[in-house]
Amino acid sequence: MTSQEVSDNLAMLVSVLLTEPRITGLHIDIESFLVTYLEKGTFVDSVGQHIEKLLTVLDTSGAAAIETELRYLLGRGKGLTPSGDDHLVGLLAIHAATGVVSETFIETIKLLLQSESLTTDIGKEYLLYAIQGKFSSSVVGLSSALTQKPDIYMLKPLLLELLDMGHSSGIDTIFGMLLGLLARRRKLE
């Protein structure tokens, strides 16, 4: 994907999300997050600060910094698959299509999941599958569309289908995909 294609897909994703405003399970208002992030503002809440740091370490080989941000997200939030885990699943879905995270990131998350109990059993399973590039059909459909050249009419039904998953799992996974696209855009620029 070119930088322009990533920017176009981000714009389409954001335009649909703004017509279906939702708050993530970690209480992130996506519009506010984007405004702060894109304008290089300062996040006043710790969740925003950690998400911003996560975006800076995704494609690095700094295992310690990656581990710090993963420890913050893994298991964070409520539900069978905590919101932080869902963010990571969405991010890994974009990674499967674009290679946006480093091998160190993959190895660090795998090591943490296999050696410690940082999340729920279901969250752990989803993440272990995500590391292997295996996702639900809803996640595959949307991540494929977001990493190709969709039109808004194709993207919106895929997005709405995923939004309906769980209490907040859908929006949390979509937020992770948004993070993956932001990271991809930064990498290409």
JSON list of N, CA and C in Angstrom, two decimals, residues 24-25 41 52 60 99 136 176:
[
{"chain": "A", "resi": 24, "resn": "THR", "atom": "N", "xyz": [-14.45, 3.15, 23.27]},
{"chain": "A", "resi": 24, "resn": "THR", "atom": "CA", "xyz": [-13.86, 1.82, 23.46]},
{"chain": "A", "resi": 24, "resn": "THR", "atom": "C", "xyz": [-14.07, 1.36, 24.90]},
{"chain": "A", "resi": 25, "resn": "GLY", "atom": "N", "xyz": [-13.80, 0.09, 25.13]},
{"chain": "A", "resi": 25, "resn": "GLY", "atom": "CA", "xyz": [-13.92, -0.46, 26.47]},
{"chain": "A", "resi": 25, "resn": "GLY", "atom": "C", "xyz": [-12.95, 0.16, 27.46]},
{"chain": "A", "resi": 41, "resn": "GLY", "atom": "N", "xyz": [-0.66, 16.50, 19.93]},
{"chain": "A", "resi": 41, "resn": "GLY", "atom": "CA", "xyz": [-0.99, 17.06, 21.24]},
{"chain": "A", "resi": 41, "resn": "GLY", "atom": "C", "xyz": [-0.50, 16.15, 22.35]},
{"chain": "A", "resi": 52, "resn": "GLU", "atom": "N", "xyz": [-0.14, 5.96, 22.72]},
{"chain": "A", "resi": 52, "resn": "GLU", "atom": "CA", "xyz": [0.82, 6.74, 21.94]},
{"chain": "A", "resi": 52, "resn": "GLU", "atom": "C", "xyz": [2.22, 6.11, 22.02]},
{"chain": "A", "resi": 60, "resn": "THR", "atom": "N", "xyz": [10.07, -1.28, 16.50]},
{"chain": "A", "resi": 60, "resn": "THR", "atom": "CA", "xyz": [11.43, -1.20, 17.02]},
{"chain": "A", "resi": 60, "resn": "THR", "atom": "C", "xyz": [11.90, -2.56, 17.50]},
{"chain": "A", "resi": 99, "resn": "GLY", "atom": "N", "xyz": [2.65, -6.08, 7.72]},
{"chain": "A", "resi": 99, "resn": "GLY", "atom": "CA", "xyz": [3.94, -6.21, 8.39]},
{"chain": "A", "resi": 99, "resn": "GLY", "atom": "C", "xyz": [4.34, -4.98, 9.17]},
{"chain": "A", "resi": 136, "resn": "SER", "atom": "N", "xyz": [-11.12, -14.15, 13.20]},
{"chain": "A", "resi": 136, "resn": "SER", "atom": "CA", "xyz": [-12.50, -14.44, 12.83]},
{"chain": "A", "resi": 136, "resn": "SER", "atom": "C", "xyz": [-12.77, -13.88, 11.44]},
{"chain": "A", "resi": 176, "resn": "GLY", "atom": "N", "xyz": [-7.93, -1.07, 17.38]},
{"chain": "A", "resi": 176, "resn": "GLY", "atom": "CA", "xyz": [-6.62, -1.66, 17.12]},
{"chain": "A", "resi": 176, "resn": "GLY", "atom": "C", "xyz": [-6.24, -1.60, 15.66]}
]
